[in-house]
Amino acid sequence: MAKKPRRPPPKSRRHHHHRNLLLLRYWRTPLVVAIVAAAAATLGVWRRPKPKEEEKAPPRRRRPEVAGAQWATLMAMGDAAYGAGKFEEAVSSYREALRLAPQLAAAHANLASALSRLDRVDEALDAAREGFFVSSLDSEERAAVLVNMGTALVRKRRVLEAWEAFEAARRENNESLEARHYASRTATSLGFLDSALSAAREAVGLDNTHEPSWLLLAAMGEENVPEDRLFATFEAKRKKDEDAAWRAIVEANERVERRKEPPATVVARAIVEMFPSPPAEPCDRGIVFLVGPPRAGRTLLHAALSRHPDVSTDGHVRTLLNDAIADLGPTAAARNKTLLKAYLDDMPPGRRFAIDANLVNIWWLGVLAELLGGKLRIVLLDRAFEPLAFSCFKTHFSSSSSGFDWAYDPRALSDRLAAINLLSDHWRRVFPRATITTLNFDDFLSHPEPTLRRLLAWLELDWDPSCLEPHKAEVPLDTPAALAVRTPGFRPPNSWQPYANRLARLMANDADHHPKVDDDDDDDDDNNIV
């Protein structure tokens, strides 16, 4: 067990305030000197000698003490701007502080974090690198700079380099919780499970309340989980004590702060009316959209397809389109050629198909069809209601994953799954069979090779047996399912069965919200690959 830190490590995911308390030891002395000097001059104890009449007065230079007081003020201004979300102002303040005090480690670290929040990732990396070579850095400060460098690299989708930066931060500072948290997370994403386990154990040694690390440890077989880590307690107890596990997961969901949102089914019906007949054109290359509910096989299928030589992906979930739709509105976004160019430039190039695995795209397939001129392929992910609902309810989605508040509330969960089902039925009706198909998660796990063969044939791609080894995917997988996918083999989950009735009671047996697929619809059956 790692030695406890001298002070509690920060729990916020914002790296900007990593080590701002360190400023106290830098500015306290210069500021006091400046105040004393000013007071002495006022009282006549010390005065600047007057120049002789025949000599010119030398140019007045800023005293280091005064400059020190000014950069301390600039740092405080930058901190306040950052806390208020005014990142441009924060960048300006930090740059000015560095002009006055180039060796100020905290200013380099905070500047890197603010630039990263503005998605100016290259500048953030430059700031972090410059900060790392400040001669006065101690090991704690070097670790903070390395963590900022790692987070900037993650935003740049250079996850392997980011993991290396987090590992270096671990070595620099034995008490950095953030270094261990992000090292564990990126190691899991890359499939370095031994490293992930080691970092998670060190993290809970530093902070016994660190939920993400306990979740990973519980998923990897750790049973000695604190009772107040409720999501992790469920994972640790579900095989031995179903009642205790269920109580833990219900209490865990009740503790999550949730925003109130309009009923998802109302929004889904509006979208159905907005796009009654989106365009569709035959295409043997382009973008494959994996859409549907979470916990329905997206990560597994993404990893499997990434192994195919004619499919390109970098493993990341793209949000550019959804952000643009939120800013511009669906109608304007569907006609925005600048947005189209930016989106296509962001996709990995060079092969017949590229993957966009953002599940939220199921809401905006009509926009995407218009934007891409109908040239797209859509794989609708499907899963039986009971295991799907339970899997969403028991998953602790990352706090950085926005839009999952509904998963913690039984009624909102039921409403969201009904909305996704309504949209799935609509897209199946309006898109032709060459454009859209359905993949059932449970069948995929039970019969992986036939399922993948049919999907590749639908995409007009040759069969490649490497697709049966998704655990060897060379791309990062940053979702709650990453650990399961990195474990070899296809295993149909059955952990939901003891809890199906309990969850149904929580949902008030609202049968109208349970998604149903019309099996009598011949068109829908023909659109299914499994």
XYZ file of C-alpha atoms in Angstrom:
530
model
C 0.000 0.000 0.000
C 1.455 3.382 -1.035
C 2.264 5.891 1.687
C -0.552 8.326 2.334
C -0.002 11.798 0.879
C 0.769 14.783 3.016
C -2.476 16.303 1.857
C -5.567 14.840 0.163
C -4.999 14.532 -3.593
C -7.360 16.526 -5.818
C -10.492 14.675 -6.927
C -11.492 17.005 -9.744
C -10.686 15.955 -13.305
C -9.638 19.494 -14.150
C -5.884 19.562 -14.224
C -5.751 23.305 -14.307
C -5.629 23.608 -10.515
C -3.114 20.789 -10.156
C -0.602 22.625 -8.114
C -1.752 26.209 -7.780
C -1.248 26.011 -4.021
C 2.445 25.779 -4.818
C 2.268 29.436 -5.781
C 2.191 30.381 -2.110
C 5.794 29.474 -1.657
C 6.802 31.450 -4.774
C 5.022 34.758 -4.321
C 4.844 35.185 -0.571
C 8.426 36.482 -0.114
C 8.632 38.842 -3.153
C 5.248 40.362 -2.310
C 6.270 41.040 1.297
C 9.522 42.604 0.087
C 7.611 44.850 -2.312
C 5.214 45.995 0.408
C 8.042 46.707 2.875
C 10.036 48.606 0.233
C 7.025 50.745 -0.686
C 6.343 51.529 2.988
C 9.985 52.407 3.615
C 10.054 54.804 0.684
C 6.859 56.492 1.879
C 8.268 56.998 5.403
C 11.548 58.443 4.122
C 13.676 55.593 5.459
C 14.935 54.854 1.986
C 14.836 57.051 -1.079
C 16.229 56.681 -4.565
C 19.230 59.046 -4.932
C 18.539 61.992 -7.209
C 20.689 62.191 -10.369
C 23.213 64.956 -10.686
C 22.066 67.903 -12.746
C 24.677 67.348 -15.459
C 23.783 63.632 -15.745
C 20.720 62.154 -17.323
C 18.545 59.997 -15.104
C 18.833 56.307 -16.057
C 15.660 54.693 -17.447
C 13.431 53.363 -14.701
C 13.341 49.586 -14.599
C 10.702 47.424 -13.045
C 11.988 45.991 -9.797
C 11.789 42.195 -9.493
C 9.711 42.577 -6.356
C 7.030 44.546 -8.155
C 7.102 42.138 -11.122
C 6.641 39.274 -8.675
C 3.590 40.908 -7.176
C 2.179 41.449 -10.667
C 2.605 37.868 -11.870
C 0.994 36.614 -8.687
C -1.997 38.838 -9.467
C -2.034 37.603 -13.059
C -2.039 33.997 -11.872
C -4.989 34.727 -9.605
C -6.805 36.385 -12.523
C -6.090 33.364 -14.712
C -7.372 30.993 -12.050
C -10.586 32.996 -11.662
C -11.143 33.092 -15.440
C -10.516 29.360 -15.741
C -12.952 28.610 -12.929
C -15.587 30.705 -14.726
C -15.019 28.851 -18.014
C -13.394 31.893 -19.653
C -10.445 29.985 -21.035
C -9.288 32.654 -23.512
C -8.951 35.134 -20.655
C -7.142 32.507 -18.597
C -4.666 31.879 -21.426
C -3.981 35.614 -21.716
C -3.345 35.968 -17.979
C -1.070 32.926 -17.803
C 0.966 34.062 -20.823
C 1.476 37.497 -19.258
C 2.503 35.869 -15.967
C 5.074 33.796 -17.855
C 6.413 36.911 -19.574
C 7.198 38.286 -16.126
C 8.284 34.976 -14.576
C 9.416 32.490 -17.279
C 10.475 29.890 -14.687
C 7.031 29.691 -13.065
C 6.080 26.016 -13.281
C 2.433 26.452 -12.272
C 1.877 28.996 -15.060
C 3.161 26.538 -17.678
C 0.938 23.756 -16.307
C -2.160 25.958 -16.083
C -1.565 27.420 -19.537
C -1.366 23.908 -20.993
C -4.629 22.953 -19.317
C -6.482 26.080 -20.483
C -5.269 25.618 -24.072
C -6.358 22.000 -23.955
C -9.854 23.046 -22.899
C -9.953 25.298 -25.971
C -8.929 22.308 -28.158
C -5.712 24.150 -29.067
C -3.922 20.899 -28.416
C -0.660 21.591 -30.229
C -0.200 24.812 -28.269
C -1.076 22.945 -25.065
C 1.610 20.371 -25.781
C 4.163 23.108 -26.441
C 3.282 24.801 -23.151
C 3.554 21.529 -21.253
C 6.932 20.711 -22.829
C 8.298 24.165 -22.041
C 7.134 23.798 -18.462
C 8.796 20.423 -18.114
C 12.232 21.905 -18.782
C 11.966 24.662 -16.191
C 15.097 24.182 -14.113
C 13.415 24.876 -10.776
C 10.807 22.100 -11.062
C 10.588 19.558 -8.280
C 9.246 16.037 -8.828
C 5.700 17.008 -7.835
C 5.633 19.798 -10.391
C 7.181 17.643 -13.123
C 4.444 15.067 -12.548
C 1.781 17.780 -12.865
C 3.275 18.939 -16.173
C 3.410 15.358 -17.456
C -0.256 14.799 -16.556
C -1.201 17.932 -18.490
C 0.892 16.713 -21.409
C -0.859 13.344 -21.282
C -4.358 14.819 -21.275
C -3.449 16.999 -24.250
C -2.173 13.923 -26.106
C -5.437 12.097 -25.382
C -7.327 14.977 -26.966
C -4.955 14.641 -29.917
C -5.886 10.909 -30.090
C -2.303 9.893 -29.379
C -3.264 7.547 -26.584
C -0.070 5.472 -26.476
C 2.045 8.603 -26.036
C -0.433 9.828 -23.424
C -0.090 6.588 -21.459
C 3.702 6.960 -21.559
C 3.375 10.506 -20.166
C 1.085 9.306 -17.350
C 3.495 6.479 -16.542
C 6.340 8.981 -16.377
C 4.235 11.085 -14.006
C 3.733 8.001 -11.817
C 7.485 7.563 -11.594
C 8.070 11.248 -10.850
C 5.580 11.548 -7.998
C 4.528 8.668 -5.752
C 1.597 10.724 -4.462
C -0.060 11.811 -7.730
C -3.573 10.355 -7.815
C -4.268 11.890 -11.220
C -1.227 10.243 -12.792
C -2.415 6.849 -11.562
C -6.039 7.420 -12.554
C -5.190 8.364 -16.120
C -2.434 5.775 -16.438
C -4.951 3.092 -15.432
C -7.614 4.410 -17.793
C -5.356 4.674 -20.845
C -3.708 1.310 -20.090
C -7.146 -0.352 -20.069
C -8.012 1.395 -23.333
C -4.833 0.068 -24.938
C -5.142 -3.429 -23.462
C -2.217 -3.155 -21.023
C -4.209 -4.799 -18.252
C -1.345 -5.565 -15.856
C -0.283 -1.927 -15.937
C -3.893 -0.813 -15.473
C -4.274 -3.068 -12.428
C -1.056 -1.786 -10.870
C -1.999 1.874 -11.356
C -5.513 1.313 -9.973
C -4.137 -0.345 -6.846
C -1.783 2.568 -6.279
C -4.673 5.015 -6.802
C -6.854 3.478 -4.081
C -3.798 3.377 -1.857
C -3.618 7.155 -2.191
C -7.366 7.735 -1.994
C -9.571 4.948 -0.670
C -12.664 6.706 -2.079
C -11.504 6.776 -5.710
C -14.516 5.230 -7.460
C -13.100 4.655 -10.986
C -10.152 2.655 -9.643
C -12.355 0.546 -7.373
C -14.645 -0.167 -10.323
C -11.738 -1.422 -12.388
C -10.399 -3.521 -9.521
C -13.821 -5.053 -8.860
C -14.268 -5.864 -12.552
C -10.850 -7.583 -12.487
C -11.802 -9.767 -9.524
C -11.008 -7.644 -6.458
C -13.483 -8.489 -3.662
C -12.233 -6.286 -0.817
C -14.200 -3.211 -1.895
C -15.278 -0.553 0.662
C -19.034 -0.600 1.326
C -19.423 3.051 0.370
C -18.064 2.431 -3.157
C -21.486 1.278 -4.278
C -21.013 0.689 -8.017
C -17.853 -1.273 -7.291
C -19.538 -3.094 -4.382
C -22.161 -4.370 -6.796
C -19.510 -5.766 -9.135
C -17.646 -7.389 -6.230
C -20.715 -8.992 -4.609
C -23.012 -9.878 -7.492
C -21.786 -13.486 -7.749
C -22.013 -14.228 -4.011
C -24.708 -12.013 -2.507
C -27.373 -10.931 -4.973
C -29.487 -9.050 -2.436
C -26.543 -7.016 -1.119
C -25.367 -6.350 -4.669
C -28.815 -5.139 -5.721
C -29.125 -2.818 -2.721
C -25.718 -1.366 -3.575
C -26.572 -0.635 -7.192
C -29.944 0.932 -6.369
C -28.364 3.189 -3.741
C -25.502 4.054 -6.106
C -27.944 5.228 -8.789
C -29.959 7.231 -6.269
C -26.816 9.113 -5.243
C -25.968 10.289 -8.763
C -26.959 13.894 -9.408
C -29.213 14.028 -12.463
C -30.422 16.820 -14.668
C -34.084 16.963 -15.577
C -34.642 16.504 -19.307
C -37.731 16.382 -21.537
C -39.124 12.894 -22.222
C -36.931 11.217 -24.806
C -39.913 9.699 -26.600
C -41.311 13.198 -27.261
C -38.016 14.277 -28.856
C -37.843 11.055 -30.885
C -41.324 11.593 -32.343
C -40.366 15.128 -33.368
C -37.281 13.801 -35.176
C -39.349 11.162 -36.956
C -41.650 13.899 -38.274
C -38.666 16.080 -39.247
C -37.058 13.380 -41.462
C -39.810 11.298 -43.080
C -37.717 10.295 -46.129
C -33.965 11.013 -45.889
C -31.878 10.492 -49.049
C -30.043 7.225 -49.639
C -27.644 6.286 -52.443
C -25.828 2.993 -53.095
C -22.203 3.126 -51.961
C -19.399 0.580 -51.714
C -17.149 2.876 -49.683
C -17.570 5.691 -47.183
C -18.600 5.851 -43.520
C -20.195 3.074 -41.465
C -22.239 4.398 -38.560
C -22.627 2.129 -35.531
C -25.748 3.381 -33.746
C -28.186 2.237 -31.089
C -28.369 2.090 -27.302
C -25.285 1.838 -25.095
C -24.350 -1.592 -23.740
C -25.444 -3.301 -26.962
C -22.090 -4.371 -28.414
C -20.746 -1.165 -29.934
C -17.227 -1.511 -28.474
C -16.960 -5.214 -29.349
C -18.106 -4.696 -32.945
C -15.901 -1.623 -33.328
C -12.863 -3.607 -32.165
C -13.715 -6.552 -34.441
C -14.154 -4.370 -37.534
C -10.943 -2.456 -36.750
C -9.044 -5.679 -37.460
C -10.200 -5.735 -41.106
C -7.659 -4.387 -43.630
C -10.338 -2.460 -45.556
C -11.755 -0.684 -42.484
C -10.101 2.352 -40.918
C -10.698 3.682 -37.431
C -8.642 5.301 -34.715
C -10.928 3.959 -31.992
C -12.215 7.340 -30.895
C -15.832 8.457 -30.631
C -16.359 11.632 -32.618
C -18.592 14.430 -31.349
C -18.011 17.073 -34.031
C -21.332 16.478 -35.798
C -23.379 16.373 -32.631
C -21.753 19.549 -31.338
C -22.491 21.277 -34.639
C -26.125 20.155 -34.624
C -26.495 21.491 -31.080
C -25.037 24.856 -32.175
C -26.603 25.257 -35.625
C -29.774 23.218 -35.396
C -30.478 20.099 -37.501
C -31.726 21.874 -40.646
C -28.779 24.270 -40.931
C -26.263 21.547 -40.054
C -27.609 19.273 -42.809
C -26.733 21.939 -45.434
C -23.434 23.162 -44.025
C -20.636 22.297 -46.457
C -17.970 23.641 -44.108
C -19.156 21.190 -41.476
C -19.071 18.358 -44.025
C -15.469 19.150 -44.990
C -14.383 19.393 -41.351
C -16.067 16.071 -40.567
C -14.553 14.230 -43.537
C -11.102 15.699 -42.823
C -11.383 14.382 -39.257
C -12.091 10.801 -40.326
C -9.171 8.363 -40.673
C -8.349 8.121 -44.416
C -7.055 5.534 -46.803
C -9.443 2.546 -46.783
C -12.813 1.646 -48.224
C -14.781 2.226 -45.036
C -14.240 4.368 -41.961
C -16.159 3.864 -38.713
C -18.088 6.465 -36.763
C -19.069 4.743 -33.514
C -20.903 7.600 -31.791
C -24.156 6.004 -30.633
C -25.835 9.406 -30.373
C -25.897 9.505 -34.182
C -29.090 7.424 -34.037
C -30.918 10.665 -33.270
C -29.479 12.437 -36.306
C -29.263 9.885 -39.110
C -31.591 12.108 -41.149
C -29.135 15.003 -40.837
C -26.196 12.757 -41.693
C -27.947 11.341 -44.750
C -28.602 14.841 -46.113
C -25.115 16.053 -45.260
C -23.455 13.059 -46.968
C -25.815 13.020 -49.939
C -27.284 9.678 -48.882
C -23.940 7.865 -49.170
C -23.628 6.086 -45.844
C -23.968 2.648 -44.250
C -25.788 2.152 -40.940
C -25.499 -0.746 -38.489
C -28.314 -0.644 -35.923
C -27.284 -2.370 -32.705
C -30.052 -4.283 -30.972
C -30.373 -6.157 -27.683
C -33.211 -7.739 -25.716
C -34.863 -5.270 -23.349
C -34.207 -6.938 -19.976
C -30.423 -7.438 -20.286
C -30.061 -4.081 -22.021
C -31.949 -2.165 -19.326
C -30.082 -3.925 -16.526
C -26.682 -3.364 -18.141
C -27.361 0.382 -18.472
C -28.704 0.620 -14.915
C -25.704 -1.069 -13.295
C -23.038 0.803 -15.281
C -21.282 3.782 -13.760
C -20.747 5.902 -16.845
C -17.739 8.205 -16.677
C -18.439 11.703 -15.362
C -16.831 12.929 -18.588
C -19.511 11.099 -20.583
C -22.298 13.633 -20.854
C -25.836 12.643 -21.687
C -26.165 9.488 -19.565
C -28.151 10.885 -16.642
C -31.152 8.858 -17.774
C -29.324 5.574 -17.097
C -29.493 6.111 -13.315
C -33.271 6.630 -13.100
C -35.563 3.621 -13.815
C -38.368 5.598 -15.454
C -36.008 7.781 -17.483
C -34.118 4.638 -18.523
C -37.327 3.012 -19.731
C -38.311 6.172 -21.612
C -34.882 6.473 -23.278
C -34.836 2.870 -24.473
C -38.348 3.295 -25.849
C -37.218 6.413 -27.740
C -34.219 4.600 -29.227
C -36.484 1.746 -30.267
C -38.905 4.200 -31.914
C -36.043 5.794 -33.865
C -34.635 2.393 -34.863
C -37.993 1.312 -36.274
C -38.301 4.588 -38.187
C -34.838 4.408 -39.770
C -35.409 0.770 -40.759
C -38.580 1.803 -42.560
C -37.200 4.824 -44.445
C -33.708 3.621 -45.419
C -33.268 0.886 -48.061
C -31.776 -2.508 -47.180
C -28.499 -1.632 -48.887
C -28.074 1.306 -46.494
C -29.160 -0.100 -43.127
C -28.953 -3.422 -41.302
C -29.481 -4.670 -37.733
C -27.024 -6.603 -35.586
C -28.310 -8.366 -32.475
C -25.807 -8.342 -29.609
C -26.829 -11.646 -28.045
C -26.625 -13.472 -31.382
C -23.279 -11.819 -32.062
C -21.863 -13.238 -28.810
C -23.380 -16.678 -29.341
C -22.430 -16.993 -33.038
C -19.621 -14.497 -33.715
C -18.240 -15.911 -36.963
C -21.539 -16.286 -38.883
C -22.640 -12.861 -37.670
C -19.424 -11.149 -38.776
C -19.383 -13.019 -42.093
C -22.888 -11.749 -42.915
C -22.031 -8.207 -41.861
C -18.874 -8.117 -44.003
C -20.773 -9.560 -46.949
C -23.382 -6.814 -46.534
C -20.531 -4.288 -46.667
C -19.184 -6.112 -49.755
C -15.929 -6.893 -47.948
C -13.993 -10.142 -47.992
C -13.937 -12.334 -44.908
C -10.936 -11.849 -42.618
C -10.477 -14.231 -39.648
C -8.610 -11.583 -37.642
C -12.021 -9.998 -36.984
C -12.618 -12.872 -34.523
C -9.852 -11.443 -32.294
C -11.247 -8.081 -31.162
C -9.136 -8.243 -27.984
C -6.086 -7.678 -30.205
C -7.445 -4.405 -31.615
C -4.613 -1.947 -32.116
C -6.848 1.056 -31.518
C -7.718 2.454 -28.073
C -11.122 1.525 -26.655
C -12.263 4.154 -24.172
C -15.692 2.924 -23.067
C -17.018 1.055 -20.004
C -16.834 -2.167 -22.051
C -13.119 -1.818 -22.830
C -11.997 -4.275 -20.152
C -14.466 -6.965 -21.276
C -13.474 -6.548 -24.930
C -9.764 -6.748 -24.076
C -10.400 -10.165 -22.490
C -10.180 -12.919 -25.164
C -13.331 -14.793 -26.154
C -16.998 -14.121 -26.832
C -19.089 -14.745 -23.701
C -22.864 -14.145 -23.652
C -23.513 -12.280 -20.376
C -26.083 -13.700 -17.966
C -25.471 -11.505 -14.919
C -28.755 -9.677 -15.566
C -31.017 -12.684 -14.981
C -31.230 -12.556 -11.143
C -32.118 -8.853 -11.301
C -34.648 -8.698 -14.140
C -37.720 -8.826 -11.889
C -36.242 -6.339 -9.431
C -35.569 -3.827 -12.194
C -39.013 -4.383 -13.708
C -40.601 -3.487 -10.368
C -38.483 -0.331 -10.184
C -39.723 0.599 -13.627
C -43.265 0.225 -12.261
C -43.954 -2.509 -14.808
C -44.534 0.191 -17.409
C -45.201 -2.188 -20.292
C -45.819 0.637 -22.750
C -42.188 1.661 -22.432
C -40.696 -1.752 -23.084
C -39.197 -1.736 -26.567
C -40.728 -4.261 -28.922
C -39.710 -5.153 -32.471
C -42.494 -6.051 -34.857
C -41.413 -9.539 -35.908
C -44.264 -9.709 -38.413
C -42.716 -6.970 -40.523
C -41.038 -8.787 -43.406
C -39.033 -5.726 -44.408
C -37.488 -5.467 -40.959
C -36.599 -9.157 -40.967
C -34.913 -8.800 -44.336
C -32.869 -5.895 -43.007
C -31.456 -8.006 -40.169
C -28.132 -9.723 -40.761
C -28.701 -12.089 -37.842
